[in-house]
Short mmCIF file of C-alpha atoms and ligand atoms in Angstrom, two decimals:
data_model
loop_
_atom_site.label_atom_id
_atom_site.label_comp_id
_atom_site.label_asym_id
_atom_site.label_seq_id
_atom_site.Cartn_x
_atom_site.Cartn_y
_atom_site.Cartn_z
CA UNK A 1 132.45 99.36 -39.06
CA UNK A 2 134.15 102.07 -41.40
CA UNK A 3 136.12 100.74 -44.45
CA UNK A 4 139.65 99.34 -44.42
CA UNK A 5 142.63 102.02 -45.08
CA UNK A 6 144.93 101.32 -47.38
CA UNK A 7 147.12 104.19 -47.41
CA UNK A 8 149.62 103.62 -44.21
CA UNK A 9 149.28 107.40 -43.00
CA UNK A 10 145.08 106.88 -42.78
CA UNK A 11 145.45 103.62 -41.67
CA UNK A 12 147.41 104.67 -38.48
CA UNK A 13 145.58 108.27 -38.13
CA UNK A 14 142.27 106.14 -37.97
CA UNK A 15 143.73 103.93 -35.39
CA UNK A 16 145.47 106.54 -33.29
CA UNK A 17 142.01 108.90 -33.41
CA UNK A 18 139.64 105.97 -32.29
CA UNK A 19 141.63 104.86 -29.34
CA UNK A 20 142.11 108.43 -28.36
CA UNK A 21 138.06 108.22 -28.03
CA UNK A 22 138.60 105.10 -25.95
CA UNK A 23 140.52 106.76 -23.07
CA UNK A 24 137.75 106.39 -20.60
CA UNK A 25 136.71 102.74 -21.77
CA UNK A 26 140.05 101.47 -21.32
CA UNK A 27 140.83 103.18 -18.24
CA UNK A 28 136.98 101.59 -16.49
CA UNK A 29 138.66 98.15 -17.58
CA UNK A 30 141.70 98.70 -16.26
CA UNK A 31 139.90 99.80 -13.10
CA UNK A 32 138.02 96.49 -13.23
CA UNK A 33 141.07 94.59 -13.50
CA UNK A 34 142.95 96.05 -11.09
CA UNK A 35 140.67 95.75 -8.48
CA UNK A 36 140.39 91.58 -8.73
CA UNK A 37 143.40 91.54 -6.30
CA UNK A 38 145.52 88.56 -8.14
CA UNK A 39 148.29 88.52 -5.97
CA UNK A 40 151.09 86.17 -6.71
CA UNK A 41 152.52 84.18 -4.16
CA UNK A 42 150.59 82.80 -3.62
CA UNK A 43 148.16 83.13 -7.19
CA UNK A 44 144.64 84.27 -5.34
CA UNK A 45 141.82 85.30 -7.21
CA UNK A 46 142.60 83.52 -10.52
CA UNK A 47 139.78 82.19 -11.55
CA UNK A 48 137.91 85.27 -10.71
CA UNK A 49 140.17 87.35 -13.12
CA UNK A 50 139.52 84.54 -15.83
CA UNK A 51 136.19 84.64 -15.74
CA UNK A 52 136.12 88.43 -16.22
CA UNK A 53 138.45 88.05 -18.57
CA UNK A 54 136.75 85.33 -21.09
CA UNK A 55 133.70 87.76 -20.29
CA UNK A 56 135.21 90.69 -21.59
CA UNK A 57 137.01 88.86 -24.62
CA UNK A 58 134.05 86.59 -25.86
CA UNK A 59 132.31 90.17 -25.76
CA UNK A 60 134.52 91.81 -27.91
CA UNK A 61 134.26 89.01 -30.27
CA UNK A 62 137.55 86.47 -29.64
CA UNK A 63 137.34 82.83 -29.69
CA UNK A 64 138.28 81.77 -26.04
CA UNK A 65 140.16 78.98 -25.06
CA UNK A 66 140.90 78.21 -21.35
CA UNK A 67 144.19 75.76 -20.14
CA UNK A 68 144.47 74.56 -16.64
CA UNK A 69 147.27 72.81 -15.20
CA UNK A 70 144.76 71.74 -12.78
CA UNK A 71 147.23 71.71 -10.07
CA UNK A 72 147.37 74.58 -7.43
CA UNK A 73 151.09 76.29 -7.83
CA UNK A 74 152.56 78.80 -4.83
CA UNK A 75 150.38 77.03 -1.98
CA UNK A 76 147.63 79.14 -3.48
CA UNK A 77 143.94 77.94 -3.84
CA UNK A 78 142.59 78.10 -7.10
CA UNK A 79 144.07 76.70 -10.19
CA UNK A 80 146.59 78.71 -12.58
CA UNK A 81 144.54 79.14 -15.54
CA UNK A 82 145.36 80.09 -18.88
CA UNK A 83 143.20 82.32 -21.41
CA UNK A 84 143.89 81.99 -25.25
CA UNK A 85 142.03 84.60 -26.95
CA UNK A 86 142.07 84.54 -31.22
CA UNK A 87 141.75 87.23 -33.62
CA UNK A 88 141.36 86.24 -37.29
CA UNK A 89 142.16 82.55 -38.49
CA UNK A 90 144.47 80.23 -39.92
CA UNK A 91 148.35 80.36 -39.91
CA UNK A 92 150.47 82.56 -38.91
CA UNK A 93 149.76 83.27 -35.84
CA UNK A 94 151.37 87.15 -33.85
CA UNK A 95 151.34 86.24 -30.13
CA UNK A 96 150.47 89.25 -28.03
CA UNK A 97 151.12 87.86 -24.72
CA UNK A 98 150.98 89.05 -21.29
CA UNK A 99 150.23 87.94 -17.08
CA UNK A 100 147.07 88.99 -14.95
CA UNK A 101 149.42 88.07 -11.49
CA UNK A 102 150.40 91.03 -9.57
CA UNK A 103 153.43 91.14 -7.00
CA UNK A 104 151.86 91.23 -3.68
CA UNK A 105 150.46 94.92 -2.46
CA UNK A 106 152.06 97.05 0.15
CA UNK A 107 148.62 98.24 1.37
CA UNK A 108 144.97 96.90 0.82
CA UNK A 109 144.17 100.17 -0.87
CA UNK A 110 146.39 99.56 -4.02
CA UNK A 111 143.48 97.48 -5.38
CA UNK A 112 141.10 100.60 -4.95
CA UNK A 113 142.17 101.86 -8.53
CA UNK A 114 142.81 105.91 -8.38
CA UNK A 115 142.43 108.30 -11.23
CA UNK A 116 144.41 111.99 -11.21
CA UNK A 117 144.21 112.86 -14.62
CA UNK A 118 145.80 110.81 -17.14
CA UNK A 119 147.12 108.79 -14.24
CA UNK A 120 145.82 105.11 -12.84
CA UNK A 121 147.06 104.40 -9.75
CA UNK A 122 146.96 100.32 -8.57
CA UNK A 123 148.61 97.00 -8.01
CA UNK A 124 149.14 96.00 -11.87
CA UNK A 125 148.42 99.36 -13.45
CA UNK A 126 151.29 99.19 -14.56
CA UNK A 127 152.86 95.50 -14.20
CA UNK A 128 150.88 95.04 -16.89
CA UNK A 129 147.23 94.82 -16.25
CA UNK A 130 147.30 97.96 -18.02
CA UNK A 131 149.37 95.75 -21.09
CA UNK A 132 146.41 93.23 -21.43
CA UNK A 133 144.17 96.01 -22.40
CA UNK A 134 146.78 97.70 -24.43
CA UNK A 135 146.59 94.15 -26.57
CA UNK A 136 142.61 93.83 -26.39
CA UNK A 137 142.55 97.68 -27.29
CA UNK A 138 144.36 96.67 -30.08
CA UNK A 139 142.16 94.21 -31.76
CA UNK A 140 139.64 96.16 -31.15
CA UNK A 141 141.18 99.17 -32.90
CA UNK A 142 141.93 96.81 -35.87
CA UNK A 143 138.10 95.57 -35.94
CA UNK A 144 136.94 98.90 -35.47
CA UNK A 145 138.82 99.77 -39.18
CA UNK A 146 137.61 96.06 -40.40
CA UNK A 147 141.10 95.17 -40.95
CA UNK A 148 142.17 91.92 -42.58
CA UNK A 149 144.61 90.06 -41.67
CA UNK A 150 146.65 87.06 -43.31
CA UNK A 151 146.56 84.81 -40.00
CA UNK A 152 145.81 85.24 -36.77
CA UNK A 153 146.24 87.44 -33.41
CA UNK A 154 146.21 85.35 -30.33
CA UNK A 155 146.28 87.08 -27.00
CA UNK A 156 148.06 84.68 -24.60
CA UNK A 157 147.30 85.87 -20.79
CA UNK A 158 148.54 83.79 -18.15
CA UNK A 159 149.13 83.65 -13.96
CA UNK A 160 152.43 82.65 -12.04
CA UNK A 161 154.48 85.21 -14.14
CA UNK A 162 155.77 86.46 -11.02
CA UNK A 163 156.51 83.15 -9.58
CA UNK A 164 158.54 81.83 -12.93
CA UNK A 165 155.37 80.76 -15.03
CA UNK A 166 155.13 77.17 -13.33
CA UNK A 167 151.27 76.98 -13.88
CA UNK A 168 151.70 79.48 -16.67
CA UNK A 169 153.81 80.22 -19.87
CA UNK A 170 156.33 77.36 -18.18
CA UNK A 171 153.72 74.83 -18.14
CA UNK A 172 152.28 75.63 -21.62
CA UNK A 173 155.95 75.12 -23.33
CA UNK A 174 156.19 72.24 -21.40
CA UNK A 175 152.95 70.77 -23.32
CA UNK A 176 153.98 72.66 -26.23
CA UNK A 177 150.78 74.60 -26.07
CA UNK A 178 152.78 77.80 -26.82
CA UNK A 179 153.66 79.84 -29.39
CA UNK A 180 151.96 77.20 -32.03
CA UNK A 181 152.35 78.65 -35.72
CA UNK A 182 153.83 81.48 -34.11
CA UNK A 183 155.65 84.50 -36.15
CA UNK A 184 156.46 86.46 -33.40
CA UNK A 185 155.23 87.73 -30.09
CA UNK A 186 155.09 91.04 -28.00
CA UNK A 187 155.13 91.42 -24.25
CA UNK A 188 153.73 94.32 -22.82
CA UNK A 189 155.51 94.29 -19.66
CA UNK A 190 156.45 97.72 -18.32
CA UNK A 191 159.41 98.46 -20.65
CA UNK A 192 159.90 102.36 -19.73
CA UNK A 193 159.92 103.71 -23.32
CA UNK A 194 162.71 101.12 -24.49
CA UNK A 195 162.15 97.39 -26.04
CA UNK A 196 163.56 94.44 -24.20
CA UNK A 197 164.72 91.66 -27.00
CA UNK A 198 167.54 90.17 -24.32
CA UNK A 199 166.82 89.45 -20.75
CA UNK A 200 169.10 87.21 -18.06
CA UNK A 201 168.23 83.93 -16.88
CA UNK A 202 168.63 82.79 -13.51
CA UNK A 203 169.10 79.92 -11.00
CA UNK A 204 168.27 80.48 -7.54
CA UNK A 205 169.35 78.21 -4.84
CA UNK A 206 168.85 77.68 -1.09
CA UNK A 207 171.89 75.80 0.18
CA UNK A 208 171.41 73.66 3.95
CA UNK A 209 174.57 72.80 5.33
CA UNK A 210 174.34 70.39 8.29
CA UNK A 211 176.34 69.85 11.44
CA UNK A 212 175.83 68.72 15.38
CA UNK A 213 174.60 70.90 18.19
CA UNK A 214 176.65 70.99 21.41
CA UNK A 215 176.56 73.40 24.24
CA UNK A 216 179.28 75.93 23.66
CA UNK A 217 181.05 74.21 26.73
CA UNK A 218 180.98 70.83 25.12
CA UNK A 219 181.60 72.44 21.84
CA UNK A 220 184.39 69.24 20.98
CA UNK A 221 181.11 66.85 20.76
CA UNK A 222 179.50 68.89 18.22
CA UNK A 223 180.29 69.52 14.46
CA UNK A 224 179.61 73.12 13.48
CA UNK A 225 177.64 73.79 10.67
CA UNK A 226 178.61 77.51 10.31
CA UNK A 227 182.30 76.26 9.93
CA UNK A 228 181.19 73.88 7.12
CA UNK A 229 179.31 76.62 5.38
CA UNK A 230 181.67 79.09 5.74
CA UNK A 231 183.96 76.42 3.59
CA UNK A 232 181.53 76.07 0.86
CA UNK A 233 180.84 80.09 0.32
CA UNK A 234 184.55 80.61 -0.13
CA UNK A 235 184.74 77.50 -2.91
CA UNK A 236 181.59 79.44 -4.42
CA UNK A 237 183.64 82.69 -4.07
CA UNK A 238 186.14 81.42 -6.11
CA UNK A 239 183.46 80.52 -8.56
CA UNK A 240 182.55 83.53 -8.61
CA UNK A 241 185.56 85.32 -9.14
CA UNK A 242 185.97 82.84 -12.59
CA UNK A 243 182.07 83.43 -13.80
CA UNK A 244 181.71 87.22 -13.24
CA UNK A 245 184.99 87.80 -15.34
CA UNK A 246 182.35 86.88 -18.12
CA UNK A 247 180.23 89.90 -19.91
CA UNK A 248 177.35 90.05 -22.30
CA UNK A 249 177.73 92.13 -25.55
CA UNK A 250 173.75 92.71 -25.06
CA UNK A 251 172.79 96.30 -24.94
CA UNK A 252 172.53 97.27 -21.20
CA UNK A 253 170.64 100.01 -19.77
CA UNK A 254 172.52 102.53 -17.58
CA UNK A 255 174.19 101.79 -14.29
CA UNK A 256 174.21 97.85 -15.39
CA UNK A 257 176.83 95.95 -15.62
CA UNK A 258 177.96 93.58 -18.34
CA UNK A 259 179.11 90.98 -16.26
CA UNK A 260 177.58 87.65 -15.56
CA UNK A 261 176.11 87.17 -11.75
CA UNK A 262 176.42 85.16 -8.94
CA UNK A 263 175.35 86.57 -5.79
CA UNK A 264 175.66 84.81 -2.14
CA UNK A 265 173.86 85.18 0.94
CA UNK A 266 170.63 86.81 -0.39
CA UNK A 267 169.18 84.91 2.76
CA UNK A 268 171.02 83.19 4.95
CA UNK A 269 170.31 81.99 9.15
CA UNK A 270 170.71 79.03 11.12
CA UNK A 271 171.79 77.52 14.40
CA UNK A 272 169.12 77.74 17.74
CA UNK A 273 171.46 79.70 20.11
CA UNK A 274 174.23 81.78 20.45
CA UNK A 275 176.07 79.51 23.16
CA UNK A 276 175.10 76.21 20.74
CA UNK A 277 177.03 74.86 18.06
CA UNK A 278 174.49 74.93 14.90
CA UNK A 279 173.46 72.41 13.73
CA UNK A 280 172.81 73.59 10.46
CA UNK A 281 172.71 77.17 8.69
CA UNK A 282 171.70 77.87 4.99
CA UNK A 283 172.20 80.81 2.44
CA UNK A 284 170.69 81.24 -1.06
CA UNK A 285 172.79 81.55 -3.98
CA UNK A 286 171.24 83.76 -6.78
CA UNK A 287 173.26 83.14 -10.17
CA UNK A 288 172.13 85.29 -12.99
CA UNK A 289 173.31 84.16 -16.76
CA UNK A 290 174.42 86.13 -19.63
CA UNK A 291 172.38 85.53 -23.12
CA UNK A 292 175.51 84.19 -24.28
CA UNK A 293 175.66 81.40 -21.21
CA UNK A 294 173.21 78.24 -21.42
CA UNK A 295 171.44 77.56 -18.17
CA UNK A 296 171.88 73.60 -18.36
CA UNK A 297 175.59 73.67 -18.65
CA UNK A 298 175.70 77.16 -15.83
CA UNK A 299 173.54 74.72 -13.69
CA UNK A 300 175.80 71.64 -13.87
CA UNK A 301 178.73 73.93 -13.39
CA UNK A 302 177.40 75.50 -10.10
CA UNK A 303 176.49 71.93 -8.65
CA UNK A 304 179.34 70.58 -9.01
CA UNK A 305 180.70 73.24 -6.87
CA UNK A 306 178.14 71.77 -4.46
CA UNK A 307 179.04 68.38 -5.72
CA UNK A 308 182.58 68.90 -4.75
CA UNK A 309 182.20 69.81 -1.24
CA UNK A 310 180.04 67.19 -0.74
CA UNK A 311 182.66 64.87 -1.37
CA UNK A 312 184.91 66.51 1.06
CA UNK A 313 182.95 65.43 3.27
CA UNK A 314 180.82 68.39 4.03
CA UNK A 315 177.17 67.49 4.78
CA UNK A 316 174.47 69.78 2.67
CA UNK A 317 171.83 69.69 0.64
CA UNK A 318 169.96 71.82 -1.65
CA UNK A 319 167.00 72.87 -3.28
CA UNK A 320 166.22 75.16 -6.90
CA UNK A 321 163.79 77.61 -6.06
CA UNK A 322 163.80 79.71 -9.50
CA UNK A 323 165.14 78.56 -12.66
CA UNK A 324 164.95 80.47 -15.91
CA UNK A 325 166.71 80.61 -19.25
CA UNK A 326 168.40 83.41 -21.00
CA UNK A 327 167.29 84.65 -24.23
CA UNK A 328 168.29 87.16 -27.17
CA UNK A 329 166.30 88.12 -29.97
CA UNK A 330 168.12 90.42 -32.88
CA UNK A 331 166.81 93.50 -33.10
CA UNK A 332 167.57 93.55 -37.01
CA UNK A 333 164.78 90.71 -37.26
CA UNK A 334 162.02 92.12 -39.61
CA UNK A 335 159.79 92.19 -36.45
CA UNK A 336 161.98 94.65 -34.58
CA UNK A 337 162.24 96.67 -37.45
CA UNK A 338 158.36 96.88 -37.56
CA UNK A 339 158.04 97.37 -34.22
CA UNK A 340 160.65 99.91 -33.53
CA UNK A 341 159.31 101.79 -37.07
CA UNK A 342 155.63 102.00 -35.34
CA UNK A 343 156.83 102.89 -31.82
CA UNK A 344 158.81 105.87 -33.78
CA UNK A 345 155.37 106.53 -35.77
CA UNK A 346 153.12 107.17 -32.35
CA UNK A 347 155.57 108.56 -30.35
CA UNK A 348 158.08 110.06 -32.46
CA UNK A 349 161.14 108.75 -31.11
CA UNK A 350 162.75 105.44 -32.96
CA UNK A 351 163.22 103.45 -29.19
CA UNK A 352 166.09 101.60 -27.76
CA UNK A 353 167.20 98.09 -27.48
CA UNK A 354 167.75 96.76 -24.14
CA UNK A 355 168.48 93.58 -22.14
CA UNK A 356 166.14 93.23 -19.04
CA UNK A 357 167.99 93.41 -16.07
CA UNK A 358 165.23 90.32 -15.06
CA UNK A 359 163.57 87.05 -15.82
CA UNK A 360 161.48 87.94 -19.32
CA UNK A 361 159.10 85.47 -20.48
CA UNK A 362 160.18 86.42 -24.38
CA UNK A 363 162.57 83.78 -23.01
CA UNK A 364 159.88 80.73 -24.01
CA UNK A 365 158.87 82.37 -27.61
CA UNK A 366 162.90 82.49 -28.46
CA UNK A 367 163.71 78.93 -26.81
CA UNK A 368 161.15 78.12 -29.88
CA UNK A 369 163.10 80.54 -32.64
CA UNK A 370 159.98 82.60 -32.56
CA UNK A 371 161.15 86.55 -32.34
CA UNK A 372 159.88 87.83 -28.63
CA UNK A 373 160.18 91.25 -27.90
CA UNK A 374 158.66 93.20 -24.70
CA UNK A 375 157.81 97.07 -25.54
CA UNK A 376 155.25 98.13 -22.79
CA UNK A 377 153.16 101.37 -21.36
CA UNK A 378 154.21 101.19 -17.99
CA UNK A 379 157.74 102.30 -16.34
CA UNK A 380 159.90 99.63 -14.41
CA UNK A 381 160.45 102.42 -11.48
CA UNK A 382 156.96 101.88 -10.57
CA UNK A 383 156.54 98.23 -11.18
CA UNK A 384 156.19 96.28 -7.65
CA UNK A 385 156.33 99.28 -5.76
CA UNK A 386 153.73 100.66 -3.05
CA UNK A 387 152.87 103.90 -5.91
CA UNK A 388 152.66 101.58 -8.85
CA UNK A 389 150.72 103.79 -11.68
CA UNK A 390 150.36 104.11 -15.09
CA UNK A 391 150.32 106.80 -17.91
CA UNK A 392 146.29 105.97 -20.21
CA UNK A 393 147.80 107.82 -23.21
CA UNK A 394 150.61 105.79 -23.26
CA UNK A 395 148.27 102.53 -22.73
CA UNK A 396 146.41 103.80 -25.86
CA UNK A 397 149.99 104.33 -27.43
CA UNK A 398 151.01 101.13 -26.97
CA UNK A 399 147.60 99.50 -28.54
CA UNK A 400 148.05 101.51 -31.75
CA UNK A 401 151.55 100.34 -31.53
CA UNK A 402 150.79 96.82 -31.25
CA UNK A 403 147.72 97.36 -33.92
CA UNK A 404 150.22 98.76 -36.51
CA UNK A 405 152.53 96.11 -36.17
CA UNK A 406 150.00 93.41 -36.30
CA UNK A 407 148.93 95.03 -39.52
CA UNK A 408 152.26 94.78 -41.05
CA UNK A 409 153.21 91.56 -39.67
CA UNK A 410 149.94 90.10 -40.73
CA UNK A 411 149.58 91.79 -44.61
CA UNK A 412 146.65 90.63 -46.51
ZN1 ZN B 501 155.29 91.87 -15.35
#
């Protein structure tokens, strides 16, 4: 343990020069980490990662604190658990925050972790295995200069990400286990160079409307369900001509679209027979909200679409598959200022603001008036696909990113 640095320009040369040393280290526990294949749906191998986790993190030093729903979530086997890891003491407390679920691979091989150069190829090198030990590298970089800190670091890791949080970061909010004393929290999901402080919220729907089969010849004794749906998708198409009129005055990232969404027919099937009237057929509705829309009153709005045809007579029912709230975090908030001021210090470009074009789970951090942000050392091109990688000097970026804002956030 060296002495701490005062003067800002030691302070982040120390911190930049020691995790340039830790290129290797970082990249064997990414390895590790990719290779527990936690795919999610349906969550396998949680408590495995867990384990290695609270390993790892009680061997660096952290207090560890496991959270378990207790119930299965996504049909999968073991239970979604939750790792709290703390750095420091007392109040206020900087969430670093990220998810050790992957998307499911396209081949068994993508949890065989490859290495060309400064590359790390694997499920969750980038979607953000390689994040978690961005954060841990982080602490550690701050330990390794025996920083002090005025409150605490807590790294938040959690499962079901990928599924909308229901045994993770949903669940904890729900108990209010989340974000406690919290002054602000980073995400690093795979953020391509920008930050995220805005993301869309969504409702996702799967819509059954019913009817009576008949042979085609007898069709007059039937009721035909593809009629009956065909009624409710144009009422919904004329709610969607009213909602997508709507636009966000979020910063958008190119080829996006300000406009609010409602998409129909995602999925969609029914009937047994092509000489049979159906007897029911379904379609999903995908409605994505605007920061500026609130998902409780965009919710009511869209069911009483549903509502309406309903009492028409038309026989459906539905069910909510994905819910998720909108959030927007300013990026003139003194932790955006930091953050953005640091990313311009390692990489030496000041980076841009952005909405994410997805669910964001900043989202349950700014439902609480805690500033969320997502900045991140992976590139959403790769994310979820079958050659997901990762750049290691931009993993070791990102820790002396998160490091250096910690230390300001945190001043002694
Ligand atoms: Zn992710």
């Amino acid at each position: 343990m060296s002495e701490p640095f005062p003067d800002e320009t030691n302070r982040s040369t120390a911190i930049l020069s020691w995790l340039r040393e830790q290129e290797e280290t970082m990249a064997e526990l990414l390895e590790k980490l990719i290779a527990i294949p936690t795919e999610n749906p349906p969550g396998k191998n949680y408590r495995a990662c867990v384990d290695f986790l609270e390993s790892t993190l009680s061997q660096a030093g952290l207090a560890c604190e496991r959270l378990s729903r207790g119930v299965p979530t996504n049909g999968s086997q073991d239970s979604p658990e939750c790792l709290f890891a703390t750095y420091g003491t007392g109040d206020p407390a900087l969430y670093f925050h990220g998810h050790y679920d992957v998307v499911p691979a396209q081949s068994k091989e993508q949890f065989q972790p490859a290495r060309k150069g400064h590359f790390l190829f694997g499920r969750g090198s980038c979607d953000m295995k390689s994040g978690i030990v961005s954060m841990l590298y982080a602490i550690l970089a701050l330990k390794e200069i025996g920083a002090q800190l005025n409150g605490r670091i807590v790294l938040a890791l959690v499962p079901d990400e990928e599924t909308g949080g229901k045994g993770g970061s949903a669940w904890l909010a729900q108990e209010g286990l989340l974000g406690r004393g919290g002054i602000g929290m980073l995400l690093p999901e795979p953020t391509s160079g920008m930050v995220w402080n805005a993301n869309r919220g969504a409702i996702s729907i799967r819509v059954r409307v019913l009817g009576k089969p008949a042979h085609v010849g007898l069709q007059h004794q039937g009721e035909n369900a593809f009629g009956r749906m065909h009624h409710v998708v144009e009422k919904l198409q004329e709610w969607k001509r009213k909602v997508e009129q709507r636009t966000t005055q979020a910063n958008i990232g190119s080829g996006q679209m300000r406009n609010s969404i409602l998409m129909l027919g995602g999925e969609s099937g029914g009937g047994t027979n092509f000489n049979v009237v159906p007897h029911q057929c379904w379609f999903t509705i995908d409605r994505r909200i605007n920061p500026e829309e609130n998902l409780d009153v965009e919710k009511t709005e869209l069911l009483n679409v549903l509502e309406d045809c309903k009492e028409e007579g038309i026989p459906l029912d539905w069910e909510i598959f994905q819910e998720g709230n909108s959030s927007f975090c300013s990026e003139k908030d003194p932790l955006a200022e930091i953050l953005s001021r640091n990313i311009q210090l390692v990489t030496g470009e000041a980076p841009r603001f952005e909405m994410c074009p997805g669910l964001l789970e900043i989202r349950f951090y700014a439902a609480q008036a805690i500033p969320a942000y997502a900045y991140g050392p992976g590139l959403l091109s790769v994310a979820h696909g079958p050659n997901e990688y990762v750049d290691l000097r931009k993993v070791l970026d990102t820790a002396a990113i998160y490091a250096l804002t910690a230390l300001d956030v945190c001043k002694s």
